[in-house]
Coordinates of C-alpha atoms and ligand atoms in Angstrom, one line a residue:
X19 CA -82.5 -58.7 -92.7
X20 CA -84.9 -61.3 -92.5
X21 CA -87.9 -60.8 -89.8
X22 CA -89.4 -63.9 -88.3
X23 CA -92.8 -63.8 -86.0
X24 CA -93.6 -66.9 -83.8
X25 CA -96.5 -68.8 -84.5
X26 CA -99.7 -68.2 -81.9
X27 CA -102.9 -70.2 -82.9
X28 CA -103.8 -68.7 -86.1
X29 CA -101.5 -65.9 -86.0
X30 CA -97.9 -64.8 -86.6
X31 CA -97.0 -62.4 -83.7
X32 CA -94.5 -60.4 -82.5
X33 CA -93.5 -60.1 -78.9
X34 CA -96.0 -58.1 -76.9
X35 CA -93.0 -56.2 -75.4
X36 CA -91.6 -55.3 -78.9
X37 CA -88.2 -57.2 -77.6
X38 CA -86.3 -59.0 -80.3
X39 CA -82.9 -60.8 -80.7
X40 CA -80.8 -61.5 -83.6
X41 CA -79.3 -64.8 -85.0
X42 CA -76.1 -64.7 -86.8
X43 CA -74.9 -67.1 -89.0
X44 CA -71.6 -69.2 -87.3
X45 CA -69.8 -68.9 -90.3
X46 CA -69.0 -65.4 -90.8
X47 CA -71.2 -64.0 -88.2
X48 CA -73.2 -61.9 -90.0
X49 CA -76.6 -61.1 -88.3
X50 CA -79.4 -62.0 -90.7
X51 CA -82.4 -62.5 -88.7
X52 CA -84.4 -60.8 -86.1
X53 CA -86.7 -63.1 -83.9
X54 CA -89.3 -62.0 -81.4
X55 CA -88.3 -62.7 -77.5
X56 CA -91.8 -63.6 -76.0
X57 CA -93.0 -62.5 -73.0
X58 CA -94.8 -64.9 -70.2
X59 CA -98.1 -63.7 -71.5
X60 CA -97.3 -64.6 -75.2
X61 CA -96.2 -68.4 -74.3
X62 CA -99.6 -68.3 -72.2
X63 CA -101.9 -67.5 -75.5
X64 CA -99.9 -70.4 -77.3
X65 CA -100.6 -72.7 -74.5
X66 CA -104.0 -71.6 -74.5
X67 CA -104.1 -71.8 -78.2
X68 CA -103.2 -75.4 -78.2
X69 CA -105.5 -75.8 -75.3
X70 CA -108.6 -74.8 -77.4
X71 CA -107.4 -76.6 -80.5
X72 CA -106.9 -80.0 -78.3
X73 CA -111.1 -80.0 -77.6
X74 CA -111.4 -81.1 -81.6
X75 CA -108.2 -82.3 -82.9
X76 CA -108.6 -85.1 -80.0
X77 CA -111.4 -86.2 -81.5
X78 CA -110.0 -86.4 -85.3
X79 CA -109.9 -89.6 -86.9
X80 CA -106.3 -91.7 -87.3
X81 CA -106.7 -91.0 -91.2
X82 CA -107.3 -87.7 -91.1
X83 CA -104.2 -86.6 -89.3
X84 CA -102.1 -89.2 -91.0
X85 CA -103.5 -87.1 -94.1
X86 CA -102.5 -84.2 -92.8
X87 CA -99.1 -85.8 -91.7
X88 CA -98.5 -87.0 -95.4
X89 CA -99.3 -83.7 -96.6
X90 CA -96.7 -82.2 -94.5
X91 CA -94.3 -84.6 -95.6
X92 CA -94.7 -83.6 -98.9
X93 CA -94.0 -79.9 -98.3
X94 CA -91.0 -80.7 -96.6
X95 CA -89.8 -82.9 -99.0
X96 CA -90.6 -80.2 -101.7
X97 CA -89.1 -77.3 -99.7
X98 CA -86.1 -79.5 -98.2
X99 CA -83.5 -77.1 -100.1
X100 CA -84.9 -74.4 -98.1
X101 CA -85.4 -75.9 -94.9
X102 CA -82.1 -77.1 -94.9
X103 CA -80.6 -73.8 -96.1
X104 CA -81.8 -72.0 -92.9
X105 CA -80.6 -74.4 -90.5
X106 CA -77.4 -74.2 -92.3
X107 CA -77.3 -70.6 -92.0
X108 CA -78.7 -70.6 -88.5
X109 CA -76.4 -73.4 -87.2
X110 CA -73.4 -73.9 -89.6
X111 CA -74.1 -77.7 -89.6
X112 CA -72.9 -78.9 -93.4
X113 CA -75.8 -78.6 -95.8
X114 CA -75.7 -81.9 -97.2
X115 CA -75.9 -82.8 -93.7
X116 CA -79.1 -80.5 -92.9
X117 CA -80.7 -81.7 -96.3
X118 CA -80.1 -85.4 -95.4
X119 CA -81.7 -84.7 -91.8
X120 CA -84.7 -82.4 -93.2
X121 CA -85.3 -85.3 -95.5
X122 CA -85.0 -87.9 -92.8
X123 CA -87.7 -85.9 -91.1
X124 CA -90.2 -86.3 -93.4
X125 CA -89.7 -89.8 -93.5
X126 CA -90.5 -89.8 -89.9
X127 CA -93.3 -87.8 -90.5
X128 CA -94.6 -90.5 -92.5
X129 CA -93.5 -93.3 -90.3
X130 CA -96.1 -92.0 -87.6
X131 CA -98.5 -91.2 -89.7
X132 CA -99.0 -95.0 -90.7
X133 CA -99.6 -95.1 -87.2
X134 CA -102.5 -92.5 -86.6
X135 CA -105.1 -94.9 -88.1
X136 CA -103.7 -98.1 -86.2
X137 CA -103.4 -97.1 -82.5
X138 CA -104.7 -100.3 -81.6
X139 CA -106.1 -101.1 -78.0
X140 CA -106.3 -104.5 -76.6
X141 CA -109.1 -106.9 -75.9
X142 CA -108.0 -108.0 -72.3
X143 CA -109.6 -112.0 -71.3
X144 CA -110.7 -111.6 -67.7
X145 CA -110.9 -114.3 -65.3
X146 CA -114.6 -113.0 -64.8
X147 CA -116.0 -114.3 -67.7
X148 CA -119.0 -112.1 -67.4
X149 CA -117.1 -109.0 -67.9
X150 CA -115.1 -107.7 -70.7
X151 CA -112.4 -105.3 -70.7
X152 CA -110.4 -103.1 -73.3
X153 CA -108.1 -100.6 -73.7
X154 CA -107.5 -97.1 -75.2
X155 CA -104.7 -95.0 -76.1
X156 CA -106.1 -91.6 -75.2
X157 CA -103.6 -88.1 -76.6
X158 CA -102.3 -86.4 -73.5
X159 CA -103.1 -82.6 -73.8
X160 CA -101.0 -79.6 -75.0
X161 CA -97.5 -80.9 -75.2
X162 CA -94.4 -78.4 -74.5
X163 CA -91.8 -79.9 -76.9
X164 CA -88.0 -78.2 -76.5
X165 CA -85.3 -78.7 -78.9
X166 CA -81.9 -77.8 -78.9
X167 CA -79.5 -76.1 -81.7
X168 CA -77.6 -78.6 -83.1
X169 CA -80.6 -80.4 -85.3
X170 CA -83.9 -78.1 -84.9
X171 CA -86.0 -80.1 -87.1
X172 CA -84.8 -83.6 -86.6
X173 CA -85.3 -83.3 -83.0
X174 CA -88.8 -81.7 -83.7
X175 CA -89.8 -84.4 -85.7
X176 CA -88.8 -87.0 -83.2
X177 CA -91.7 -85.3 -80.9
X178 CA -94.1 -83.7 -83.3
X179 CA -94.4 -86.9 -85.5
X180 CA -95.6 -88.9 -82.4
X181 CA -97.3 -86.4 -80.7
X182 CA -99.7 -85.1 -83.8
X183 CA -100.1 -89.1 -85.0
X184 CA -101.8 -89.9 -81.5
X185 CA -104.0 -86.6 -81.3
X186 CA -101.9 -84.1 -79.1
X187 CA -101.8 -80.4 -80.0
X188 CA -98.2 -78.9 -79.2
X189 CA -96.6 -75.9 -78.4
X190 CA -92.7 -75.9 -79.6
X191 CA -89.5 -73.9 -78.2
X192 CA -86.9 -73.9 -80.1
X193 CA -83.3 -73.0 -79.2
X194 CA -82.8 -69.2 -79.1
X195 CA -79.5 -69.9 -81.2
X196 CA -81.3 -72.0 -84.1
X197 CA -84.9 -71.0 -83.9
X198 CA -85.4 -70.0 -87.7
X199 CA -85.7 -73.4 -89.4
X200 CA -88.4 -74.5 -87.3
X201 CA -90.3 -71.0 -87.8
X202 CA -90.2 -71.8 -91.3
X203 CA -91.3 -75.2 -90.9
X204 CA -94.3 -74.3 -89.0
X205 CA -95.3 -72.1 -92.1
X206 CA -95.1 -75.5 -93.9
X207 CA -97.7 -76.9 -91.4
X208 CA -100.3 -74.5 -91.6
X209 CA -100.1 -74.9 -95.5
X210 CA -100.3 -78.5 -95.1
X211 CA -104.1 -77.8 -93.4
X212 CA -102.9 -78.7 -90.0
X213 CA -106.0 -76.7 -87.8
X214 CA -104.8 -73.3 -86.0
X215 CA -103.5 -74.4 -82.6
X216 CA -102.7 -77.6 -83.3
X217 CA -98.9 -76.2 -83.7
X218 CA -97.8 -73.6 -82.3
X219 CA -93.9 -72.2 -81.9
X220 CA -92.9 -69.8 -79.3
X221 CA -89.6 -68.2 -79.5
X222 CA -87.1 -66.5 -76.7
X223 CA -84.4 -67.5 -75.0
X224 CA -84.5 -70.1 -71.5
X225 CA -87.1 -68.0 -69.6
X226 CA -89.8 -68.7 -72.7
X227 CA -89.0 -72.2 -72.1
X228 CA -89.3 -72.1 -68.3
X229 CA -92.8 -70.2 -68.9
X230 CA -94.3 -72.9 -70.9
X231 CA -93.5 -75.8 -68.9
X232 CA -94.7 -74.2 -65.8
X233 CA -98.4 -73.1 -67.5
X234 CA -101.1 -75.0 -65.8
X235 CA -102.2 -76.6 -69.0
X236 CA -99.3 -77.9 -70.1
X237 CA -99.7 -82.1 -69.6
X238 CA -96.2 -83.0 -70.6
X239 CA -93.2 -82.1 -71.5
X240 CA -90.8 -83.7 -74.2
X241 CA -87.8 -82.0 -73.9
X242 CA -84.1 -82.4 -76.1
X243 CA -81.2 -80.5 -74.5
X244 CA -78.5 -80.7 -71.8
X245 CA -79.0 -82.4 -68.5
X246 CA -78.1 -79.3 -66.6
X247 CA -81.3 -77.8 -68.2
X248 CA -83.6 -81.2 -67.9
X249 CA -82.8 -80.9 -63.8
X250 CA -84.2 -77.7 -64.0
X251 CA -87.3 -78.6 -66.1
X252 CA -87.8 -81.6 -63.9
X253 CA -87.9 -79.3 -60.8
X254 CA -90.5 -76.8 -62.3
X255 CA -92.9 -79.5 -63.2
X256 CA -92.7 -81.8 -60.3
X257 CA -95.4 -79.8 -58.4
X258 CA -97.6 -80.8 -61.6
X259 CA -96.9 -84.0 -61.7
X260 CA -96.8 -84.5 -65.3
X261 CA -95.0 -86.9 -67.6
X262 CA -91.5 -85.6 -68.9
X263 CA -89.5 -87.3 -71.8
X264 CA -85.9 -86.1 -71.8
X265 CA -83.3 -86.9 -74.4
X266 CA -79.7 -85.4 -73.3
X267 CA -75.9 -85.5 -73.9
X268 CA -73.8 -88.3 -74.0
X269 CA -70.0 -89.5 -73.7
X270 CA -70.7 -92.4 -75.7
X271 CA -67.8 -95.3 -75.8
X272 CA -66.8 -96.3 -79.7
X273 CA -65.0 -99.7 -78.7
X274 CA -62.5 -101.4 -81.7
X275 CA -61.4 -104.5 -81.1
X276 CA -58.2 -105.7 -82.3
X277 CA -60.2 -108.1 -85.0
X278 CA -62.0 -105.3 -86.3
X279 CA -61.8 -104.4 -89.7
X280 CA -59.5 -101.4 -89.3
X281 CA -60.4 -99.7 -91.8
X282 CA -64.1 -99.2 -91.6
X283 CA -63.6 -98.7 -87.6
X284 CA -61.2 -95.5 -88.4
X285 CA -64.0 -94.5 -90.7
X286 CA -66.5 -95.1 -88.0
X287 CA -64.6 -93.2 -85.4
X288 CA -64.2 -90.1 -87.5
X289 CA -68.2 -90.0 -88.4
X290 CA -68.8 -90.5 -84.7
X291 CA -67.0 -87.8 -83.5
X292 CA -65.9 -85.2 -86.3
X293 CA -69.5 -85.7 -88.0
X294 CA -71.4 -82.1 -87.4
X295 CA -68.4 -81.2 -86.1
X296 CA -69.0 -83.3 -82.8
X297 CA -72.3 -81.4 -82.2
X298 CA -74.4 -84.3 -81.7
X299 CA -75.5 -86.1 -78.3
X300 CA -74.4 -89.5 -80.1
X301 CA -70.9 -88.4 -80.6
X302 CA -68.3 -91.3 -80.0
X303 CA -66.6 -88.9 -78.2
X304 CA -64.6 -91.8 -76.4
X305 CA -62.7 -94.1 -78.6
X306 CA -61.2 -97.3 -76.8
X307 CA -59.2 -99.0 -78.6
X308 CA -57.3 -102.0 -77.8
X309 CA -53.6 -102.1 -77.1
X310 CA -52.2 -104.2 -79.6
X311 CA -53.8 -102.1 -82.1
X312 CA -53.6 -98.6 -80.3
X313 CA -50.2 -97.1 -82.1
X314 CA -51.6 -98.0 -85.8
X315 CA -55.2 -96.3 -84.4
X316 CA -53.4 -93.2 -83.6
X317 CA -51.5 -93.0 -86.8
X318 CA -54.0 -93.4 -88.8
X319 CA -56.4 -91.2 -87.5
X320 CA -53.8 -88.4 -87.2
X321 CA -53.2 -89.0 -90.8
X322 CA -57.2 -88.7 -91.7
X323 CA -58.0 -86.2 -89.0
X324 CA -55.0 -83.8 -91.2
X325 CA -57.4 -84.5 -94.4
X326 CA -60.4 -82.8 -93.1
X327 CA -61.5 -80.0 -95.0
X328 CA -62.7 -77.0 -92.5
X329 CA -64.8 -74.7 -94.9
X330 CA -68.1 -73.4 -96.0
X331 CA -70.9 -75.4 -94.7
X332 CA -72.3 -75.3 -97.8
X333 CA -69.6 -76.1 -99.9
X334 CA -70.0 -79.9 -101.3
X335 CA -66.2 -80.3 -100.7
X336 CA -66.2 -79.0 -97.0
X337 CA -66.2 -82.2 -94.1
X338 CA -66.6 -79.7 -91.0
X339 CA -68.2 -76.5 -90.6
X340 CA -67.8 -74.2 -88.0
X341 CA -69.2 -74.7 -84.3
X342 CA -72.4 -73.2 -84.0
X343 CA -72.0 -70.5 -81.9
X344 CA -69.5 -68.1 -79.6
X345 CA -70.3 -69.7 -76.4
X346 CA -69.9 -73.2 -77.9
X347 CA -66.7 -72.4 -79.5
X348 CA -65.6 -70.8 -76.1
X349 CA -66.7 -73.9 -73.9
X350 CA -64.8 -76.1 -76.6
X351 CA -61.5 -74.1 -76.3
X352 CA -61.5 -73.9 -72.4
X353 CA -62.1 -78.0 -72.0
X354 CA -58.8 -78.5 -74.6
X355 CA -57.1 -76.4 -72.1
X356 CA -58.2 -78.0 -69.1
X357 CA -57.4 -81.4 -70.9
X358 CA -53.8 -80.2 -71.8
X359 CA -53.6 -79.4 -68.1
X360 CA -54.9 -82.6 -66.6
X361 CA -52.2 -84.4 -68.7
X362 CA -53.9 -85.8 -71.7
X363 CA -51.5 -86.4 -74.5
X364 CA -52.8 -83.7 -77.2
X365 CA -52.1 -86.2 -80.5
X366 CA -53.6 -83.1 -82.9
X367 CA -55.5 -79.9 -83.3
X368 CA -56.3 -78.6 -79.8
X369 CA -57.0 -75.1 -81.2
X370 CA -59.2 -72.7 -83.0
X371 CA -58.2 -72.9 -87.2
X372 CA -57.4 -69.2 -88.0
X373 CA -56.1 -70.5 -91.3
X374 CA -59.4 -71.3 -92.8
X375 CA -59.6 -67.9 -94.4
X376 CA -62.7 -67.0 -93.0
X377 CA -63.8 -65.5 -89.5
X378 CA -65.9 -68.4 -88.4
X379 CA -66.1 -70.5 -85.2
X380 CA -63.8 -73.3 -86.4
X381 CA -62.2 -75.4 -84.0
X382 CA -59.5 -78.0 -85.7
X383 CA -60.5 -81.7 -85.2
X384 CA -59.0 -82.8 -82.0
X385 CA -57.4 -85.7 -80.8
X386 CA -56.2 -86.6 -77.1
X387 CA -54.7 -89.8 -75.8
X388 CA -54.8 -90.7 -72.2
X389 CA -54.5 -94.2 -70.3
X390 CA -56.6 -92.2 -67.2
X391 CA -60.2 -92.9 -68.3
X392 CA -61.1 -90.8 -65.3
X393 CA -59.9 -87.4 -66.5
X394 CA -62.7 -84.8 -67.3
X395 CA -62.0 -85.1 -71.2
X396 CA -62.8 -88.6 -70.9
X397 CA -65.6 -88.2 -68.9
X398 CA -67.6 -84.9 -69.6
X399 CA -69.8 -84.3 -73.0
X400 CA -67.5 -81.8 -74.8
X401 CA -70.4 -81.3 -77.8
X402 CA -67.4 -80.5 -79.9
X403 CA -64.8 -81.9 -82.3
X404 CA -62.7 -83.5 -79.7
X405 CA -61.8 -87.1 -79.4
X406 CA -60.3 -88.9 -76.5
X407 CA -58.6 -92.4 -77.1
X408 CA -58.3 -94.8 -73.9
X409 CA -56.5 -98.2 -74.3
X410 CA -58.2 -101.4 -72.9
X411 CA -56.3 -104.8 -72.6
X412 CA -59.5 -107.1 -72.8
X413 CA -63.5 -106.9 -73.1
X414 CA -64.0 -106.9 -69.5
X415 CA -61.9 -104.0 -69.1
X416 CA -63.3 -102.0 -72.3
X417 CA -66.5 -102.6 -70.9
X418 CA -65.6 -101.7 -67.5
X419 CA -64.4 -98.1 -68.8
X420 CA -67.2 -97.7 -70.9
X421 CA -69.6 -98.3 -68.2
X422 CA -67.5 -95.9 -66.1
X423 CA -69.7 -92.7 -66.9
X424 CA -72.6 -91.0 -65.8
X425 CA -74.2 -90.9 -69.5
X426 CA -75.6 -93.9 -71.2
X427 CA -77.1 -92.7 -74.7
X428 CA -74.9 -94.5 -77.3
X429 CA -71.8 -96.8 -78.1
X430 CA -70.2 -98.4 -80.5
X431 CA -68.3 -101.9 -81.2
X432 CA -66.3 -103.1 -84.1
X433 CA -65.1 -106.5 -84.2
X434 CA -65.2 -109.5 -86.7
X435 CA -66.5 -111.7 -83.8
X436 CA -70.3 -111.9 -83.6
X437 CA -70.2 -113.6 -80.2
X438 CA -67.9 -111.0 -78.4
X439 CA -70.1 -108.4 -80.2
X440 CA -73.3 -109.4 -78.7
X441 CA -71.7 -110.4 -75.4
X442 CA -70.5 -106.7 -75.3
X443 CA -73.8 -105.2 -76.5
X444 CA -75.3 -107.0 -73.7
X445 CA -73.1 -105.5 -71.1
X446 CA -73.1 -101.6 -72.0
X447 CA -75.3 -99.5 -70.1
X448 CA -76.7 -97.2 -73.0
X449 CA -80.0 -96.9 -75.4
X450 CA -78.5 -97.4 -78.4
X451 CA -75.6 -99.8 -79.5
X452 CA -74.4 -100.1 -82.6
X453 CA -72.0 -102.9 -84.3
X454 CA -69.8 -102.3 -86.8
X455 CA -71.4 -98.9 -87.7
X456 CA -71.6 -95.8 -86.3
X457 CA -74.5 -92.6 -86.0
X458 CA -76.9 -94.2 -88.3
X459 CA -80.5 -93.6 -87.8
X460 CA -83.8 -94.9 -88.6
X461 CA -87.9 -93.6 -88.2
X462 CA -88.4 -97.3 -87.1
X463 CA -85.5 -97.7 -84.4
X464 CA -86.1 -96.6 -80.9
X465 CA -83.8 -93.7 -79.7
X466 CA -82.9 -92.5 -76.3
X467 CA -80.7 -92.5 -73.5
X468 CA -80.2 -94.5 -69.9
X469 CA -78.5 -92.8 -66.6
X470 CA -78.0 -89.0 -67.3
X471 CA -78.6 -89.3 -70.9
X472 CA -82.3 -89.0 -70.3
X473 CA -85.4 -91.4 -70.4
X474 CA -88.2 -92.1 -72.8
X475 CA -87.7 -93.0 -76.3
X476 CA -88.1 -91.4 -79.6
X477 CA -88.7 -92.7 -82.9
X478 CA -90.3 -96.5 -83.6
X479 CA -93.7 -97.7 -82.3
X480 CA -92.6 -96.9 -78.6
X481 CA -92.5 -93.4 -78.8
X482 CA -96.6 -93.6 -79.3
X483 CA -96.6 -94.4 -75.7
X484 CA -94.9 -91.3 -74.7
X485 CA -97.4 -89.1 -76.4
X486 CA -100.6 -91.0 -74.7
X487 CA -101.8 -92.6 -71.6
X488 CA -103.6 -95.9 -71.6
X489 CA -107.3 -95.8 -70.4
X490 CA -108.7 -99.4 -69.4
X491 CA -112.2 -100.0 -69.8
X492 CA -113.8 -102.9 -67.7
X493 CA -117.5 -103.8 -68.5
X494 CA -119.9 -105.6 -66.3
X495 CA -122.2 -107.7 -68.1
X496 CA -123.6 -110.2 -65.7
X497 CA -127.2 -110.1 -63.7
X498 CA -126.0 -111.5 -61.0
X499 CA -125.7 -109.5 -57.7
X500 CA -122.7 -108.5 -56.2
X501 CA -121.3 -108.0 -52.5
X502 CA -120.5 -104.2 -52.7
X503 CA -118.1 -104.7 -49.8
X504 CA -115.5 -106.9 -51.7
X505 CA -113.6 -105.6 -54.5
X506 CA -114.7 -107.4 -57.8
X507 CA -111.6 -109.8 -59.0
X508 CA -113.6 -112.9 -59.9
Ligands
LIG628 P1 -79.7 -76.6 -73.4 O1 -80.1 -77.9 -72.5 O2 -79.0 -75.4 -73.0 O3 -81.3 -76.0 -74.3 C1 -82.4 -76.9 -74.7 C2 -83.4 -76.2 -74.9 O4 -84.2 -76.1 -73.7 C3 -83.4 -74.8 -75.8 O5 -84.1 -74.7 -76.2 C4 -83.2 -73.8 -74.4 O6 -83.5 -72.6 -74.9 C5 -84.2 -74.4 -73.6 N1 -83.7 -74.1 -72.1 C6 -83.3 -73.3 -71.6 N2 -83.5 -73.3 -70.4 C7 -84.8 -73.9 -70.0 C8 -85.5 -73.8 -69.1 N3 -85.4 -73.2 -67.8 N4 -86.8 -74.0 -69.1 C9 -87.3 -74.8 -70.5 N5 -86.5 -74.5 -71.2 C10 -85.3 -74.3 -71.4 O7 -78.9 -77.5 -74.7 P2 -78.6 -77.0 -75.7 O8 -79.5 -76.3 -76.9 O9 -77.0 -76.3 -75.6 O10 -78.1 -78.5 -76.6 C11 -76.9 -79.4 -76.2 C12 -77.4 -80.2 -75.4 O11 -78.5 -81.1 -75.8 C13 -76.3 -81.6 -75.7 O12 -76.0 -81.9 -74.2 C14 -76.4 -82.3 -76.3 O13 -75.8 -83.9 -75.8 C15 -77.9 -82.4 -75.9 N6 -78.6 -83.1 -77.2 C16 -79.5 -84.2 -76.8 C17 -79.7 -85.4 -78.3 C18 -80.7 -86.5 -77.6 O14 -81.4 -86.8 -78.6 N7 -80.1 -87.2 -77.2 C19 -80.0 -84.5 -79.4 C20 -79.2 -83.2 -79.2 C21 -78.6 -82.7 -78.4 P3 -82.7 -71.6 -75.5 O15 -81.5 -72.5 -76.2 O16 -83.1 -70.6 -75.8 O17 -81.8 -71.3 -74.0

């Protein structure tokens, strides 16, 4: 059994209550680690450490922060195997995927390190030529970073890299379902030389997250998780009136037009929903297919699904690992049962895979077909390997189905017609649109949702504005007397 501790200031700490919770490997259900379940007082200690560290950290120059961030990226790359191994053991995601994500997180730290000494302000020309005006990007203060279990390190990098580059200190709360890669990562942050208190990690369940966001010294919350928790969080901090960034779920439409390169589109459909066993916020879980090709798409997807190899997430030959935990398994099974009851046609899968020869939480790749886009299985996020195919007759109908969703995170468009691709992209209500690809990411490309998929942007220079206040400074150079009873606008 591996015993882990939380990082508060410069100390690795157990819970002051002595309470711990176990982490079990979803592939074989082995309990392999114990994690402290922090109390409200422990969480407060972490926030105070971040608050104290903020006083000096916010005054560091950009080059100092960039140097530490590059050092951190070096260490992440050097320890990529270890970090990925830890994450895969914790959440069951394929090792080749977690390794890729760990390396991508290093890329994100480097990307934002590049901005740390380039937080430019504006010089603003005023109507009044006897005044000068400039702006400054200032850090916000101790920020709570809350992440989901599906990709802890990659989700964290989206938040932590811009937060550090802009001079904020943070308290991180990973999910109790997958906390360990974040704790291992924090060791590297200390090794890189970040001063004590700049990065803190608290562990525990939702109550620890709640204590964190409510703490009076937390000046902002950046959250990745489900819409329901997001509502609790925004309500909980509403009295404090602090800014919140929300990266939430989705029910993303992946639209295949009849003129698409079918082979590429089918690969994109598989990547969209069976990659990471569908446990991604951007899962292309609604496959909208032009009616003239719907039969061939169904047939080819069934063939492809039948070749997907379920198994050990560490085996390079495995295509799909287990889902991350028992709760998740039960949720997916119940949504599949409900889809059958509400009349969706099951084309493939739809059950737990008992023939994998393991005791893990395996769901067969599952494909439904329905004409009724309003069914729950076609509207609600499953967060598992469950695809719903819906036919459409023309681009207008495709858009109407695509946009008839409370979510607006991502969308895919498959067509060889460049005009149609851009016209549809312009009308889609989603923060991220892919044309002739799906589930592709880049440090420089902004990422985030619309509608109930959240607000705010991660990655790219846009994220710098999520972690800064803009201060405007106006300077009077005039020697003339002013009228004190009238606002000076000229
Ligand atoms: P949850 O919303 O259940 O949890 C997310 C995080 O919030 C966890 O760390 C959780 O801790 C914590 N938390 C729970 N309750 C509270 C609370 N009251 N106050 C503060 N923090 C709290 O989401 P899941 O972990 O189940 O993740 C799945 C969801 O995340 C899906 O909807 C998915 O689409 C979304 N997601 C969005 C992404 C995006 O970038 N848009 C990316 C990845 C996932 P604990 O787990 O310990 O309870």
